[in-house]
Amino acid sequence: MKYKYQSPIKFQYVGKPMNRVDGVEKVTGHAKYVTDMFFPNMLYAAVKRSPIPHGIIKKIDTSKAEALAGVRAIVTGKDVPYRQGIYLVDRPIITPDRVRYVGEPVAAVAADTLEIARRAVELIEVEYEELPTVQDPRESMKGEVLIHPDLANYERLPIYNIEPEKNVFHHHKTRKGDVTKGFEEADVIVEGDYSLPQMYHAPLEPHAAISYWEHDGKLTVWSSAQSPFTLRNLIAYAFKLPRHKVRVIAPYVGGGFGGKAGINMEGIVIALSEKVKGRHIKLVYTREEDISTVVRQGMFAHIKTGVKKDGTIVAMEATLIFDGGAYAEYGTNVVRAAGYTLPGPYYVPNLKTDSYGVYTNHFLGGAFRGFGHGELHWATERNLDEVAQTLGIDPLELRLKNVLKPGLTNSMGQTIHHDTGNVEACLKRAAELIEYDKKSEQPENSRKVRGKGIAGLVKAPAMPTNAGSAVIIKFHEDATVTLQASIQEIGQGFNTAVTQMAADALHISPDKIHFVMPVDTDVNPYEWQTVASRALWTVGNALYRAAEDALNQIKNIASQVLGVAPYNLEVEDDRVYVKYRPEKYILLKDIVMGYTYPDGHSIGGPVIGRGSFTPEMLTNLDLETGQGNAAAEWTFGAQAAEVEIDLDTGELKMLQLVGVFDAGTIINPITAGGQVVGGMIQGMGPALFEGVKYNDKGYPLTVSFTDYKIPTIADIPDEIKYDFVQTFEESSPFGAKGVGEHPMISVPPAIASAIYDALGVNVDELPLTADRILKALEKKKNDN
Amino acid sequence: MKITFTVNNENVEVDVKPNETLLDVLREKLYLTGAKEGCGNGECGACTVIYNGRPVNSCLVLAPEAEGAVIETVEGLTKGNNLHPIQEAFLETNAFQCGYCTPGFIMSTKAMLEKVPNPTKEVIVERLAGNLCRCTGYTVILDAVKLAAQKMGGAE
Ligand code: FES
Ligand code: FES
């Protein structure tokens, strides 16, 4: 069979820069976020939180708070004896009996004003019996302190392996080939430990929700949410409500980065609503509360790699131990995704990976841009650098020797195809952009040294095998269109990109298309979630079907009027015409509400296109071997960095950051570029200074932007360069896949690699602080 | 207590509590929700407004301090139906993603350009270092400020 793919879509707008469609609302300050919404007679909520990291609740006394004028409702865990969670149902809405981290909700108040609600919270008295805490997931696995004694009884998806006596909420295993044999064949074995702390999303808009429960049983929730439909599903599940009685409305989101995926704090304000029906209740988290809501998991990794003298990898054995915090919930799948993607974009014939998600008394570790891949690449890319050092091979050459190519299999046993993506091209282009073949120019007469480094990466959407999308296209009287796709505009520019895609799928211009906001689960078609860098791919497929559906309706009506077979008709711009006699046409505006003949009788009717999509040909992974078809499509990439380090202070200055990604067709270079630059700076934060800190008892130390620093405009590198490799992804008619998360992933290893190039030292713990760099230099001096 | 001040060229009188912030008054009493609360602590700049010609974190200004003051918020920038050149510059350079930090950046930019019509990169970085953006990586914001300076008649 001779096979050559051809896209069914002619690209006229796709691929061109188009300014963002949400711009005017955002520069005028008119864009509305949940925090900006007010309702008449609205109540305000505040949350009582645990002051200790681990303990049993002995008693809660709310009587003083109840007596306060203006207090309308108080809830404690006893009022909402429900747990929630997208993958593992381990997280109470408000904990009834046991607290597991500092800041865990134990009660909430709704009152006439925020001030009263906060005062009432202070009046709630809680008695605790303190329990021993556990901070380090490696310690936690000894099972001396059990954080969820009931774990075995929690509901979970069957794709997760729990080990309750070890505090393990998921143990992912990859078993591919024969590692023992592989290591026997190796000429050199290099192993090391790599770690990173928890990290905070830090969206500028904190978590916020408004809830309204009508007396007739209908619940409406406005939430700053990445996942309106999944949120509805989880609310309905926890509160045991039919789905059609729950409505989630999600306006603009002021930054998500994974932290607003799934369900977060909505349950608390809903629980209050249940007690005060008929009134809106608003809950907006303070920055301190927001930091304690969800973070990226910390990780300790051990990687052992066996290679031939020429650099060919023959075996790898890896253990990842994630600090999942007090509840796993969404984080179960982070552990799994990191486990199944390891070793990244390279071919390893013999592979053994154990990825453990472990409970501790830290903030709960959930979804974060990159979803485990920033963590796993930190370990594997660092280890590859150390392999290269041991062999005396250039790190780029080592990578190029081992990249995944068509015909080879990845960690799950999936075969790489010609359209899977080209990591080799990404690495080469990144090397070109940073002029990798030239050593850094060293500043003269200075105690400052410069170096360059490079790293590869890969990530697929981590999603259930049935994570579906749906799109509705409605034509109006003048042949303009409204488009409903329930992806949230969280800043990524989806509204703009999907408008361009719809324009090409419908053969009309983008100014005739309006993307409907906000997402409203009562009105919009279903969408799993705005996560995993999957929207362009899944929605792209659903959109193509919806457009074809609408165009077919138009052609069918036109076929009757013009007496021509539908396949001989074409829609373009404002008309539907006969392909071989273009002068014979009907204007779209005369057909999209149905066609009316001169005598008044009509045929057809309003045109509504409908398209649905679910990922094709996916399977769950075998729980013992991790083999299966869990990933639908992959985005590959490469990143490079140039740094300058002060030998006396260890201070690091970023000279250059480079990113190259193969995300298939780039729909809009402006929004794609925005994702790349923003993502690289978000990846630079945890590389250089970000990390959640606790004292040795488990009390958090980073509770504001003063203690938890994120990059400012003063921190960005002198130069940022990026490019795209565009291997057409054939499982989408647009050839496009995601690039939202990837730019964050391999920034830290690229920087660590540059540090080695400059100084000849390896720093294997994040963040790469001046302190750690100086210590490594010190150690090198002593070793010599 | 009652206070009066000017906001976006209009005189307003509001009933406030002494411990309320200017940001609360603007958002919750006057429904000028362009300024955002990102931290409530002077650490993020999302609440930046112009107070007697200076950019301030309105979350740190107590309502009584606004008595008699001249306040400008992002809502005051559009004249009729026309965007302000700074808004145009942010729009044309796509200098935003989620948009939550954008009103704060725009007001900081306005305050800066009124004093320094043609700022160097160093000046821009210094004046905007108190405004956090988690989305853009800042490069587009630098572009926007330079374009705004040009549009407003600064040299180049
Ligand atoms: S809200 Fe005022 S500085 Fe952050
Ligand atoms: S655009 Fe989202 S914080 Fe700046």
Coordinates of C-alpha atoms in Angstrom, one line a residue, chain A residues 190-196 296 299-305 316-322 338 342-344 346 372-387 399 455-456 745-746 748-750 752 763-766:
Chain A
V190 CA 26.5 5.8 35.6
E191 CA 24.1 6.4 38.5
G192 CA 23.0 9.4 40.5
D193 CA 20.4 11.0 42.8
Y194 CA 18.4 14.0 41.6
S195 CA 15.8 16.0 43.5
L196 CA 13.5 19.0 43.5
R296 CA 3.5 20.7 42.2
M299 CA 10.6 14.4 43.9
F300 CA 13.6 12.3 44.8
A301 CA 14.9 10.2 41.9
H302 CA 17.6 7.6 41.5
I303 CA 18.7 6.9 37.9
K304 CA 21.1 4.2 36.7
T305 CA 22.1 4.1 33.1
M316 CA 18.2 2.1 32.4
E317 CA 16.7 1.6 35.9
A318 CA 14.9 4.4 37.6
T319 CA 13.1 5.1 40.8
L320 CA 11.0 8.3 41.2
I321 CA 9.6 9.0 44.6
F322 CA 7.1 11.9 44.6
A338 CA 6.2 10.7 34.7
L342 CA 10.7 8.0 31.5
P343 CA 13.4 8.0 29.9
G344 CA 12.1 10.9 27.8
Y346 CA 15.3 8.4 23.9
G372 CA 5.5 15.2 36.1
H373 CA 7.6 15.7 33.0
G374 CA 9.6 18.7 34.4
E375 CA 10.4 16.4 37.3
L376 CA 11.3 13.3 35.4
H377 CA 13.4 15.2 32.8
W378 CA 15.3 16.9 35.6
A379 CA 16.5 13.4 36.7
T380 CA 17.1 11.7 33.3
E381 CA 18.6 14.7 31.5
R382 CA 21.0 15.3 34.4
N383 CA 21.9 11.6 34.4
L384 CA 22.6 11.7 30.7
D385 CA 24.9 14.6 31.1
E386 CA 26.8 12.6 33.7
V387 CA 26.9 9.6 31.4
R399 CA 21.5 12.5 23.0
A455 CA 18.5 19.1 27.0
G456 CA 15.8 17.2 25.2
I745 CA 10.0 21.1 31.0
S746 CA 13.7 21.0 30.3
P748 CA 16.3 23.3 34.6
P749 CA 18.4 20.5 33.1
A750 CA 19.6 22.8 30.3
A752 CA 22.4 22.7 35.0
V763 CA 24.4 20.3 40.8
D764 CA 21.7 17.7 41.0
E765 CA 19.3 19.3 43.4
L766 CA 16.9 22.1 42.4

